[in-house]
Each structure stands twice: as structure tokens, then as C-alpha cells.
DNA sequence: CCCTGATTCGC
DNA sequence: GCGAATCAGG
């Protein structure tokens, strides 16, 4: 499994909703809990209440004996900097992202992506850095706008997305009626007011959290 | 034991 | 960039 845009978006959403890494991994499928956590960190999604105290100076694991994982015969000395970084306290990092969430606001810059026709009904996505081979000869026929199926008519499709429209996904990608919310977006947010209420919640203690989370996707996909 | 997230580091 | 292995707290 690879990290497609859809899967990353889902990861971000669920992570900010407070879903656990295990839940996210299960929902996404094909990835482990560790993969989700690793990806979340690489994305810069910042810490949620962790069992491990970040502020406490831990003895850097002096693991002389075991070479548990792939043989690492070179124990290169790695002097842990004794300076305790002024790392964010857990409380600060836990602040519910209520006002001004910048990370969520940045969406794929549509202006840097071009769609080029490769024939009737066929288009390729091309980013600025992509080198693309010769343009295939245009079809000798006039292209007529496709008539949207009744299924998708009036629905907000991927190409309808912009920063003024709620980009909350409805249904599952790939399904015929998959679309986006499309309501007027809460200015500065990727979602409308209603879905902002779902996406951004104050972090509650685990025991006070209701297991059946909001069902933004209509429940887990049945495979 | 189970769960959680954080971190490391070979690939 | 990815994620298994590992760590560490609840």
C-alpha cells in the first residue's frame, strides 16, 4: 500500500479527530499502526497525548548487548546532548486546534497542476516538476462536454473543490456517488461550520471519549 | 498482558 | 520516505 493523497488526507483527518493510530490503520487498511504513526510524524502532525513523557530526560538506551534488528556491529557512540530541549510541554501540544489551524488550510495547490487531454475523455495530471513525454496527437474529433451522470449531478466533485467550499468527503473514493460536502466553507478552514465541528474537537480524556466516533465516511468500508 | 504514541534506523 | 522493532507510560 502506498500513501496516496486520499489516504494521507484521511490520515490527517482522523488523526486530528483523535482517532488512535490503530483505528486509522484499520480504517485505511494495508498499513500497520506503526506505519500510521510514522507517517503522521513525517507529515508534521504533532503529538497527541502520549504515554511517554516528552519533557523527562530519559537515559538514552545504552543497548550494548543485543543486536535485535538487522545486525548493527558498529556501535557508533552517539552522545546524547545533555541539553534538555525546551520542547513543548504536553499540555501545550495538546491544545485543541480550535482557532486558526494552518496546517489543515493548505490544500494541494490546484494552480500548479495541469490537466491535459490525451484523447476523448482521457486526461493526465501534470505537476510543474513532471517531465512529460510528447503530447499525443489530438483526436480528430471535436470534444463535447460529457454529460454528468445523474448520480454525480449536483454533487461536489474533486474538480469542484476550492477554498470556499467544504471539502469534507462524502462516501468513499471510487464509489459512484463519492463527492464532497460542498457547503460554504468556514473561512480559513477546509470544511463548513458543521464539519469543522466534527473535524476539530477538544481533546477529551480517553475515558470520557465516546468510542463510536463521528461517522464522516458513513462507516468503515465493507470489503 | 492489553493498549497507547515516540523514536530509531536499515532499507 | 517508509515502517518494523523497540521503548516507555497507562
XYZ file of N, CA and C (backbone and C1' of nucleotides) in Angstrom:
816
model
N 0.840 -1.213 0.000
C 0.000 0.000 0.000
C 0.874 1.261 0.000
N 0.462 2.217 -0.718
C 1.232 3.458 -0.744
C 0.366 4.602 -0.208
N 1.035 5.669 0.093
C 0.320 6.807 0.681
C -0.201 7.714 -0.423
N -1.372 7.431 -0.869
C -1.998 8.278 -1.864
C -2.532 9.528 -1.188
N -2.887 10.495 -2.015
C -3.429 11.734 -1.457
C -4.653 11.455 -0.600
N -5.490 10.568 -1.106
C -6.719 10.279 -0.362
C -6.395 9.688 1.009
N -5.447 8.759 1.006
C -5.123 8.083 2.262
C -4.461 9.043 3.234
N -3.621 9.922 2.707
C -2.980 10.908 3.581
C -4.032 11.854 4.166
N -4.960 12.249 3.310
C -5.996 13.169 3.786
C -6.818 12.510 4.889
N -7.091 11.244 4.668
C -7.875 10.506 5.658
C -7.096 10.382 6.960
N -5.828 10.125 6.806
C -4.978 10.023 7.992
C -4.988 11.337 8.765
N -4.799 12.440 8.058
C -4.788 13.740 8.720
C -6.090 13.977 9.462
N -7.180 13.731 8.747
C -8.490 13.995 9.337
C -8.710 13.171 10.595
N -8.464 11.892 10.471
C -8.733 11.018 11.616
C -7.786 11.334 12.769
N -6.545 11.652 12.414
C -5.567 11.957 13.456
C -6.013 13.193 14.235
N -6.440 14.211 13.507
C -6.862 15.427 14.202
C -8.177 15.216 14.929
N -8.928 14.225 14.491
C -10.168 13.930 15.196
C -9.910 13.224 16.505
N -8.751 12.667 16.644
C -8.433 11.954 17.867
C -8.497 10.449 17.728
N -8.686 9.982 16.501
C -8.658 8.527 16.325
C -7.271 8.003 16.666
N -7.226 6.826 17.209
C -5.925 6.251 17.539
C -5.258 5.741 16.267
N -3.967 5.559 16.382
C -3.221 5.073 15.222
C -3.739 3.713 14.782
N -4.139 2.914 15.735
C -4.657 1.596 15.383
C -5.948 1.712 14.581
N -6.807 2.599 15.038
C -8.080 2.783 14.338
C -7.842 3.272 12.917
N -6.926 4.211 12.811
C -6.629 4.758 11.491
C -6.056 3.674 10.589
N -5.152 2.886 11.154
C -4.532 1.828 10.357
C -5.582 0.831 9.883
N -6.506 0.524 10.775
C -7.547 -0.444 10.411
C -8.447 0.125 9.326
N -8.786 1.382 9.500
C -9.665 2.035 8.531
C -9.010 2.113 7.159
N -7.759 2.509 7.156
C -7.063 2.644 5.883
C -6.801 1.277 5.259
N -6.412 0.365 6.097
C -6.128 -0.965 5.594
C -4.772 -1.021 4.916
N -4.137 -2.139 5.057
C -2.870 -2.335 4.371
C -1.689 -1.670 5.032
N -1.935 -1.045 6.153
C -0.813 -0.450 6.872
C -0.904 -0.802 8.344
N 0.226 -0.742 8.980
C 0.282 -1.060 10.394
C 0.091 0.212 11.211
N -0.120 -0.009 12.477
C -0.230 1.110 13.402
C 1.054 1.943 13.358
N 2.172 1.254 13.328
C 3.454 1.958 13.281
C 3.578 2.795 12.019
N 3.088 2.255 10.947
C 3.168 2.990 9.687
C 2.388 4.297 9.796
N 1.236 4.198 10.423
C 0.401 5.387 10.578
C 1.107 6.422 11.444
N 1.665 5.959 12.543
C 2.352 6.896 13.425
C 3.545 7.519 12.720
N 4.302 6.665 12.057
C 5.462 7.179 11.343
C 5.065 8.215 10.316
N 4.013 7.929 9.583
C 3.564 8.855 8.552
C 3.062 10.147 9.178
N 2.334 9.996 10.245
C 1.798 11.187 10.920
C 2.932 12.109 11.340
N 3.976 11.521 11.826
C 5.104 12.352 12.261
C 5.790 12.998 11.070
N 5.925 12.227 10.008
C 6.573 12.790 8.824
C 5.741 13.912 8.239
N 4.453 13.818 8.416
C 3.569 14.876 7.917
C 3.616 16.084 8.822
N 4.207 15.919 9.974
C 4.278 17.041 10.896
C 3.060 17.148 11.784
N 2.209 16.145 11.732
C 1.075 16.141 12.648
C 1.637 15.987 14.047
N 1.329 16.924 14.869
C 2.028 16.933 16.138
C 1.272 16.247 17.241
N 2.085 15.821 18.153
C 1.782 14.932 19.241
C 0.377 15.035 19.816
N -0.141 13.923 20.107
C -1.354 13.828 20.902
C -0.941 13.196 22.202
N -1.820 13.214 23.167
C -1.429 12.715 24.482
C -0.701 11.387 24.360
N 0.520 11.419 24.719
C 1.298 10.199 24.623
C 1.611 9.684 26.004
N 1.679 8.394 26.115
C 2.052 7.792 27.396
C 3.464 8.167 27.779
N 4.270 8.457 26.835
C 5.660 8.763 27.127
C 5.816 10.245 27.411
N 6.436 10.508 28.517
C 6.654 11.912 28.856
C 7.737 12.496 27.961
N 7.417 13.550 27.307
C 8.398 14.149 26.414
C 9.421 14.996 27.159
N 9.018 15.593 28.225
C 9.896 16.542 28.899
C 10.958 15.881 29.744
N 10.664 14.663 30.154
C 11.583 13.997 31.080
C 12.852 13.537 30.391
N 13.943 13.796 31.005
C 15.220 13.340 30.438
C 15.384 11.851 30.664
N 15.335 11.114 29.588
C 15.478 9.675 29.733
C 16.909 9.264 29.469
N 17.332 8.238 30.175
C 18.628 7.659 29.855
C 18.556 7.100 28.451
N 19.367 7.653 27.614
C 19.376 7.107 26.266
C 19.778 5.654 26.340
N 18.957 4.858 25.764
C 19.115 3.422 25.880
C 20.518 2.978 25.535
N 21.234 2.583 26.562
C 22.545 2.011 26.314
C 22.338 0.535 26.065
N 22.234 0.203 24.812
C 21.983 -1.194 24.496
C 23.249 -1.815 23.969
N 24.089 -2.257 24.875
C 25.370 -2.814 24.454
C 25.228 -4.193 23.846
N 24.497 -5.027 24.511
C 24.475 -6.422 24.128
C 23.662 -6.702 22.867
N 22.376 -6.461 22.902
C 21.535 -7.088 21.882
C 21.637 -6.401 20.530
N 21.715 -7.194 19.527
C 21.572 -6.673 18.175
C 20.299 -7.262 17.618
N 19.193 -6.778 18.093
C 17.905 -7.416 17.818
C 17.543 -7.328 16.358
N 17.668 -6.162 15.835
C 17.291 -5.957 14.452
C 18.494 -6.220 13.581
N 18.404 -5.969 12.351
C 19.488 -6.230 11.432
C 20.819 -5.877 12.069
N 21.725 -6.809 11.936
C 22.980 -6.712 12.663
C 23.575 -5.323 12.563
N 23.843 -4.777 13.702
C 24.451 -3.445 13.706
C 25.753 -3.515 14.467
N 26.770 -3.982 13.827
C 28.038 -4.246 14.512
C 28.773 -2.967 14.887
N 28.422 -1.871 14.304
C 29.140 -0.648 14.622
C 28.341 0.185 15.606
N 28.720 0.035 16.850
C 28.029 0.828 17.879
C 28.585 2.246 17.910
N 28.310 2.977 16.885
C 28.852 4.325 16.843
C 28.336 5.110 18.035
N 29.273 5.637 18.779
C 28.884 6.338 20.003
C 28.031 7.555 19.659
N 26.906 7.590 20.257
C 26.019 8.715 19.977
C 25.744 9.457 21.264
N 26.604 10.401 21.568
C 26.446 11.129 22.832
C 25.145 11.917 22.825
N 24.304 11.537 23.704
C 23.047 12.267 23.778
C 23.300 13.660 24.332
N 22.834 14.643 23.632
C 23.022 16.008 24.124
C 22.317 16.182 25.451
N 23.083 16.550 26.434
C 22.502 16.652 27.763
C 21.533 17.813 27.847
N 21.599 18.663 26.874
C 20.699 19.810 26.909
C 19.282 19.339 26.725
N 18.475 19.587 27.704
C 17.070 19.225 27.552
C 16.394 20.305 26.724
N 16.026 19.899 25.557
C 15.406 20.861 24.650
C 14.186 21.493 25.289
N 13.987 22.730 25.023
C 12.766 23.402 25.520
C 11.564 22.926 24.743
N 11.431 21.635 24.737
C 10.359 21.007 23.964
C 9.015 21.477 24.494
N 8.094 21.501 23.623
C 6.744 21.869 24.023
C 6.264 20.956 25.130
N 5.603 21.504 26.064
C 5.019 20.642 27.076
C 3.843 19.909 26.472
N 3.532 18.802 27.083
C 2.431 18.007 26.539
C 1.148 18.818 26.512
N 0.977 19.613 27.539
C -0.262 20.376 27.621
C -0.371 21.341 26.447
N 0.752 21.961 26.121
C 0.708 22.915 25.028
C 0.417 22.219 23.721
N 1.106 21.104 23.536
C 0.929 20.405 22.277
C -0.473 19.852 22.147
N -1.107 19.682 23.276
C -2.413 19.051 23.246
C -3.522 20.047 22.964
N -3.153 21.290 22.961
C -4.176 22.310 22.737
C -5.076 21.918 21.585
N -6.335 21.889 21.834
C -7.263 21.599 20.750
C -7.120 22.642 19.665
N -7.008 22.160 18.482
C -6.771 23.108 17.398
C -8.049 23.840 17.057
N -8.475 24.637 17.946
C -9.715 25.346 17.680
C -9.527 26.511 16.725
N -8.832 27.545 17.159
C -8.738 28.682 16.251
C -7.482 28.587 15.415
N -7.636 28.936 14.177
C -6.502 29.077 13.291
C -5.679 27.834 13.153
N -6.176 26.882 12.434
C -5.353 25.726 12.137
C -4.768 25.921 10.756
N -3.482 26.202 10.726
C -2.905 26.496 9.423
C -2.669 25.245 8.604
N -2.247 24.202 9.277
C -1.846 23.013 8.537
C -2.978 22.485 7.678
N -4.153 22.510 8.252
C -5.282 21.948 7.521
C -5.656 22.820 6.332
N -5.291 24.089 6.433
C -5.764 25.000 5.412
C -5.040 24.797 4.097
N -3.833 24.240 4.203
C -3.096 24.134 2.957
C -3.529 22.905 2.187
N -4.043 23.157 1.080
C -4.500 22.083 0.211
C -3.609 22.054 -1.005
N -3.751 21.013 -1.750
C -2.971 20.911 -2.970
C -3.202 22.144 -3.813
N -2.142 22.731 -4.215
C -2.265 23.949 -4.995
C -2.714 23.593 -6.402
N -3.938 23.859 -6.645
C -4.512 23.443 -7.909
C -3.889 24.197 -9.071
N -3.318 25.349 -8.756
C -2.785 26.140 -9.858
C -1.512 25.542 -10.429
N -0.885 24.641 -9.680
C 0.357 24.070 -10.172
C 0.125 22.769 -10.911
N -1.090 22.388 -11.001
C -1.386 21.119 -11.652
C -2.179 21.370 -12.921
N -1.731 20.736 -13.959
C -2.433 20.927 -15.212
C -3.047 19.614 -15.653
N -4.142 19.747 -16.285
C -4.796 18.569 -16.836
C -4.741 18.694 -18.343
N -4.183 17.706 -18.940
C -4.029 17.777 -20.379
C -4.771 16.635 -21.030
N -5.437 16.965 -22.080
C -6.212 15.936 -22.763
C -5.305 15.010 -23.531
N -5.571 13.739 -23.415
C -4.859 12.768 -24.219
C -5.835 12.017 -25.102
N -6.975 12.585 -25.265
C -7.954 11.934 -26.119
C -9.333 12.106 -25.536
N -10.275 11.569 -26.175
C -11.660 11.718 -25.703
C -11.826 11.143 -24.314
N -12.135 11.990 -23.428
C -12.389 11.526 -22.074
C -11.146 11.196 -21.299
N -9.977 11.337 -21.918
C -8.747 10.963 -21.231
C -7.927 12.180 -20.868
N -7.535 12.265 -19.610
C -6.742 13.397 -19.167
C -5.642 12.904 -18.267
N -4.534 13.590 -18.319
C -3.468 13.264 -17.392
C -3.204 14.447 -16.505
N -2.780 14.110 -15.302
C -2.479 15.125 -14.321
C -0.992 15.418 -14.441
N -0.636 16.677 -14.489
C 0.768 17.020 -14.649
C 1.157 18.131 -13.710
N 2.092 17.824 -12.833
C 2.614 18.845 -11.939
C 3.727 19.608 -12.616
N 4.160 20.674 -11.957
C 5.176 21.534 -12.551
C 6.497 20.821 -12.774
N 6.865 19.934 -11.844
C 8.152 19.274 -11.970
C 8.142 18.085 -12.900
N 6.981 17.654 -13.249
C 6.900 16.439 -14.045
C 7.381 16.686 -15.460
N 8.240 15.807 -15.853
C 8.604 15.868 -17.258
C 7.700 14.919 -17.995
N 7.108 15.417 -18.993
C 6.137 14.585 -19.683
C 6.514 14.455 -21.143
N 6.411 13.290 -21.601
C 6.774 12.974 -22.972
C 5.874 13.722 -23.948
N 6.195 13.562 -25.189
C 5.460 14.264 -26.249
C 3.962 14.148 -26.110
N 3.331 15.194 -26.450
C 1.880 15.202 -26.369
C 1.315 14.322 -27.470
N 0.488 13.406 -27.090
C -0.126 12.535 -28.105
C -0.960 13.370 -29.053
N -1.025 12.941 -30.266
C -1.807 13.694 -31.254
C -3.241 13.850 -30.812
N -3.743 15.026 -30.994
C -5.121 15.263 -30.601
C -6.048 14.475 -31.497
N -7.103 14.040 -30.914
C -8.058 13.280 -31.718
C -8.694 14.198 -32.749
N -8.969 13.673 -33.875
C -9.536 14.474 -34.968
C -10.996 14.806 -34.751
N -11.438 14.584 -33.546
C -12.858 14.836 -33.326
C -13.018 15.976 -32.355
N -14.088 16.622 -32.467
C -14.376 17.711 -31.561
C -14.809 17.125 -30.227
N -14.267 17.670 -29.158
C -14.629 17.159 -27.837
C -15.865 17.882 -27.326
N -16.774 17.108 -26.894
C -18.020 17.665 -26.366
C -18.059 17.419 -24.875
N -18.428 18.412 -24.131
C -18.506 18.218 -22.670
C -19.337 17.002 -22.325
N -18.763 16.193 -21.473
C -19.503 14.998 -21.093
C -20.695 15.382 -20.223
N -21.730 14.664 -20.423
C -22.911 14.921 -19.609
C -22.738 14.189 -18.284
N -22.737 14.931 -17.184
C -22.575 14.265 -15.886
C -23.722 13.294 -15.644
N -23.350 12.163 -15.098
C -24.412 11.206 -14.809
C -25.319 11.753 -13.728
N -26.514 11.297 -13.726
C -27.467 11.763 -12.721
C -26.929 11.495 -11.330
N -26.136 10.438 -11.261
C -25.567 10.040 -9.975
C -24.723 11.153 -9.380
N -23.946 11.788 -10.223
C -22.998 12.778 -9.745
C -23.516 14.201 -9.927
N -24.574 14.340 -10.695
C -25.104 15.677 -10.924
C -25.405 16.348 -9.590
N -25.099 17.615 -9.516
C -25.360 18.421 -8.321
C -24.459 18.038 -7.156
N -23.595 17.078 -7.342
C -22.669 16.735 -6.268
C -21.358 17.491 -6.490
N -20.703 17.752 -5.402
C -19.415 18.446 -5.489
C -18.313 17.439 -5.772
N -17.768 17.499 -6.952
C -16.736 16.538 -7.322
C -15.362 17.092 -6.977
N -14.380 16.252 -7.211
C -12.998 16.645 -6.898
C -12.621 17.938 -7.614
N -13.073 18.054 -8.837
C -12.690 19.225 -9.628
C -13.472 20.468 -9.216
N -14.486 20.274 -8.428
C -15.267 21.424 -7.969
C -14.675 22.046 -6.719
N -13.650 21.418 -6.202
C -13.139 21.883 -4.912
C -12.380 23.198 -5.063
N -12.623 24.062 -4.113
C -11.810 25.259 -3.987
C -11.876 25.682 -2.524
N -11.213 26.769 -2.203
C -11.087 27.100 -0.782
C -12.341 27.740 -0.215
N -13.356 27.864 -1.018
C -14.590 28.438 -0.476
C -15.641 27.365 -0.225
N -15.237 26.144 -0.492
C -16.210 25.054 -0.471
C -15.760 23.996 0.534
N -16.713 23.447 1.233
C -16.384 22.419 2.229
C -15.866 21.177 1.536
N -14.682 20.736 1.950
C -14.066 19.600 1.266
C -14.206 18.318 2.075
N -15.227 18.246 2.889
C -15.463 17.030 3.655
C -15.945 15.930 2.709
N -15.256 14.803 2.717
C -15.641 13.732 1.795
C -16.938 13.048 2.217
N -17.759 12.763 1.242
C -18.997 12.040 1.492
C -18.922 10.725 0.731
N -18.985 9.656 1.470
C -18.854 8.354 0.837
C -17.393 7.990 0.678
N -17.117 7.032 -0.172
C -15.753 6.549 -0.339
C -15.267 6.834 -1.751
N -13.994 7.223 -1.848
C -13.429 7.432 -3.186
C -13.566 6.173 -4.023
N -13.885 6.341 -5.248
C -14.031 5.197 -6.126
C -15.470 4.761 -6.281
N -16.263 5.098 -5.296
C -17.669 4.738 -5.428
C -18.373 5.760 -6.306
N -19.413 5.325 -6.965
C -20.032 6.169 -7.990
C -20.567 7.492 -7.448
N -21.043 7.484 -6.242
C -21.627 8.725 -5.733
C -20.688 9.455 -4.787
N -19.423 9.092 -4.848
C -18.468 9.795 -3.976
C -18.422 11.273 -4.356
N -18.529 12.111 -3.347
C -18.447 13.543 -3.607
C -17.999 14.249 -2.344
N -18.029 15.567 -2.403
C -17.644 16.328 -1.220
C -18.835 17.145 -0.751
N -18.718 17.579 0.494
C -19.842 18.271 1.116
C -20.312 19.443 0.270
N -19.384 20.352 -0.028
C -19.730 21.420 -0.955
C -20.427 22.620 -0.343
N -20.730 22.546 0.934
C -21.314 23.719 1.591
C -20.292 24.854 1.611
N -20.746 26.018 1.951
C -19.804 27.127 2.054
C -18.820 26.835 3.180
N -17.534 26.914 2.866
C -16.526 26.578 3.857
C -16.412 27.675 4.898
N -16.162 27.253 6.094
C -15.835 28.178 7.167
C -14.541 28.882 6.778
N -14.579 30.202 6.607
C -13.397 30.911 6.099
C -12.139 30.557 6.877
N -11.110 30.168 6.184
C -9.861 29.788 6.830
C -9.790 28.305 7.136
N -10.878 27.622 6.907
C -10.915 26.189 7.198
C -11.282 25.432 5.927
N -10.913 24.171 5.890
C -11.260 23.391 4.700
C -12.684 22.866 4.720
N -13.374 23.060 5.816
C -14.709 22.491 5.941
C -15.738 23.569 6.284
N -16.970 23.213 6.098
C -18.048 24.088 6.521
C -18.112 24.067 8.051
N -18.948 24.919 8.582
C -19.027 25.027 10.039
C -19.394 23.686 10.660
N -20.352 23.041 10.037
C -20.810 21.771 10.597
C -19.684 20.746 10.669
N -18.941 20.618 9.558
C -17.896 19.598 9.539
C -16.659 20.038 10.315
N -16.478 21.359 10.443
C -15.406 21.814 11.336
C -15.680 21.305 12.746
N -16.971 21.291 13.073
C -17.335 20.807 14.397
C -17.001 19.346 14.589
N -16.976 18.635 13.488
C -16.629 17.217 13.573
C -15.116 17.033 13.525
N -14.489 17.841 12.686
C -13.051 17.646 12.463
C -12.220 18.132 13.628
N -12.667 19.195 14.251
C -11.855 19.782 15.312
C -12.616 19.718 16.623
N -12.102 18.915 17.522
C -12.760 18.777 18.813
C -11.734 18.908 19.917
N -12.175 19.442 21.006
C -11.301 19.493 22.162
C -10.948 18.070 22.560
N -9.724 17.912 22.923
C -9.266 16.577 23.276
C -9.793 16.208 24.655
N -10.585 15.180 24.695
C -11.125 14.745 25.975
C -10.281 13.606 26.518
N -10.326 13.442 27.796
C -9.662 12.266 28.374
C -10.221 11.004 27.755
N -9.372 10.033 27.632
C -9.766 8.825 26.917
C -11.060 8.224 27.439
N -11.170 8.226 28.754
C -12.307 7.512 29.317
C -13.598 8.268 29.083
N -13.472 9.583 28.828
C -14.683 10.356 28.593
C -15.041 10.393 27.118
N -14.212 9.736 26.326
C -14.460 9.784 24.894
C -15.405 8.683 24.483
N -16.302 9.003 23.618
C -17.251 8.008 23.149
C -16.604 7.186 22.040
N -16.589 5.871 22.164
C -15.958 5.017 21.146
C -16.553 5.188 19.761
N -17.871 5.169 19.627
C -18.411 5.345 18.277
C -18.217 6.788 17.838
N -17.180 7.022 17.082
C -16.836 8.383 16.703
C -17.805 8.911 15.664
N -17.663 10.182 15.360
C -18.499 10.740 14.294
C -18.333 9.922 13.040
N -19.362 9.775 12.290
C -19.254 8.926 11.115
C -19.199 9.771 9.871
N -18.011 10.316 9.630
C -17.889 11.216 8.486
C -17.870 10.463 7.171
N -17.569 9.215 7.245
C -17.421 8.477 5.998
C -18.515 7.428 5.836
N -19.483 7.493 6.688
C -20.557 6.521 6.568
C -20.136 5.149 7.032
N -19.143 5.122 7.899
C -18.713 3.849 8.447
C -17.612 3.222 7.622
N -17.021 2.214 8.205
C -15.918 1.528 7.529
C -16.383 0.879 6.246
N -15.513 0.918 5.300
C -15.871 0.305 4.027
C -15.957 -1.214 4.194
N -16.916 -1.774 3.568
C -17.080 -3.222 3.621
C -16.342 -3.833 2.450
N -15.427 -4.689 2.769
C -14.664 -5.284 1.662
C -15.079 -6.705 1.397
P 2.310 -12.706 29.740
O 2.252 -11.280 29.063
C 1.547 -10.979 27.914
C 0.101 -10.625 28.195
C -0.465 -9.606 27.227
O -1.080 -10.293 26.155
C -0.962 -8.969 29.462
P -1.189 -9.629 24.767
O -2.061 -8.318 25.078
C -3.486 -8.396 24.986
C -4.085 -7.101 25.441
C -3.772 -5.902 24.556
O -4.656 -5.836 23.464
C -3.539 -5.325 26.836
P -4.229 -5.128 22.165
O -4.115 -3.593 22.631
C -5.321 -2.863 22.817
C -5.035 -1.577 23.546
C -4.244 -0.548 22.747
O -5.094 0.192 21.896
C -3.450 -0.671 24.978
P -4.516 0.896 20.680
O -3.658 2.085 21.352
C -4.332 3.173 21.976
C -3.303 4.105 22.575
C -2.275 4.640 21.599
O -2.809 5.727 20.895
C -1.220 3.927 23.599
P -2.247 6.128 19.534
O -0.911 6.885 19.934
C -0.989 8.068 20.729
C 0.416 8.514 21.098
C 1.260 9.002 19.920
O 2.095 10.060 20.368
C 2.302 7.148 20.914
P 3.295 10.571 19.464
O 4.556 9.765 20.015
C 5.005 10.035 21.343
C 6.511 9.849 21.437
C 7.301 10.526 20.326
O 8.539 10.970 20.876
C 7.554 8.162 20.175
P 9.576 11.726 19.965
O 10.570 10.552 19.580
C 11.040 9.686 20.598
C 11.944 8.626 19.994
C 12.801 9.143 18.840
O 14.156 8.973 19.203
C 11.763 7.063 18.324
P 15.335 9.403 18.199
O 15.744 7.965 17.629
C 15.714 6.878 18.520
C 16.151 5.595 17.817
C 17.222 5.802 16.753
O 18.135 4.719 16.839
C 15.334 4.790 15.779
P 19.554 4.837 16.172
O 19.341 4.026 14.814
C 18.885 2.683 14.888
C 18.523 2.201 13.502
C 19.542 2.614 12.432
O 19.703 1.530 11.561
C 17.412 3.295 11.793
P 21.206 1.098 11.155
O 20.881 -0.039 10.075
C 20.172 -1.192 10.487
C 19.186 -1.613 9.423
C 19.781 -1.765 8.028
O 19.217 -2.927 7.425
C 18.001 -0.208 7.962
P 19.806 -3.493 6.097
O 18.779 -2.968 5.010
C 17.425 -3.410 5.083
C 16.551 -2.525 4.239
C 17.040 -2.313 2.816
O 16.394 -3.257 1.964
C 16.053 -0.346 3.786
P 10.951 12.898 2.872
O 9.984 11.639 2.716
C 9.555 11.363 1.412
C 9.092 9.924 1.334
C 8.112 9.513 2.411
O 7.207 8.575 1.839
C 10.078 8.202 2.610
P 5.991 8.140 2.691
O 6.409 6.722 3.261
C 6.686 5.681 2.332
C 7.228 4.484 3.075
C 6.381 4.076 4.297
O 5.785 2.842 4.009
C 8.732 4.048 4.756
P 4.579 2.349 4.911
O 5.324 1.520 6.041
C 6.079 0.383 5.674
C 6.855 -0.124 6.880
C 5.995 -0.332 8.132
O 6.509 -1.460 8.806
C 7.748 1.086 8.643
P 5.521 -2.620 9.245
O 6.524 -3.643 9.935
C 7.645 -4.135 9.197
C 8.823 -4.357 10.125
C 8.479 -5.059 11.437
O 9.563 -5.916 11.785
C 9.335 -2.881 11.876
P 9.504 -6.796 13.103
O 10.402 -5.922 14.083
C 11.726 -5.579 13.697
C 12.381 -4.755 14.791
C 12.157 -5.280 16.212
O 13.400 -5.243 16.899
C 11.472 -3.009 16.065
P 13.490 -5.950 18.304
O 13.310 -4.703 19.277
C 14.178 -3.589 19.108
C 13.638 -2.396 19.848
C 13.222 -2.676 21.301
O 14.201 -2.137 22.163
C 11.810 -1.125 20.167
P 14.033 -2.384 23.738
O 13.389 -0.992 24.181
C 14.033 0.218 23.793
C 13.145 1.392 24.159
C 12.644 1.349 25.605
O 13.023 2.536 26.268
C 10.870 1.770 24.083
P 13.074 2.506 27.846
O 11.688 3.195 28.211
C 11.391 4.466 27.658
C 9.936 4.773 27.944
C 9.471 4.307 29.328
O 8.748 5.346 29.955
C 8.007 3.542 27.671
P 8.470 5.272 31.516
O 6.923 5.654 31.538
C 6.518 6.893 30.948
C 5.029 6.824 30.674
C 4.180 6.467 31.893
O 3.076 7.359 31.970
C 3.684 5.029 30.092
P 2.053 7.244 33.178
O 0.819 6.424 32.569
C 0.057 7.022 31.522
C -1.129 6.130 31.202
C -1.971 5.726 32.414
O -3.339 5.793 32.066
C -1.286 3.815 31.245
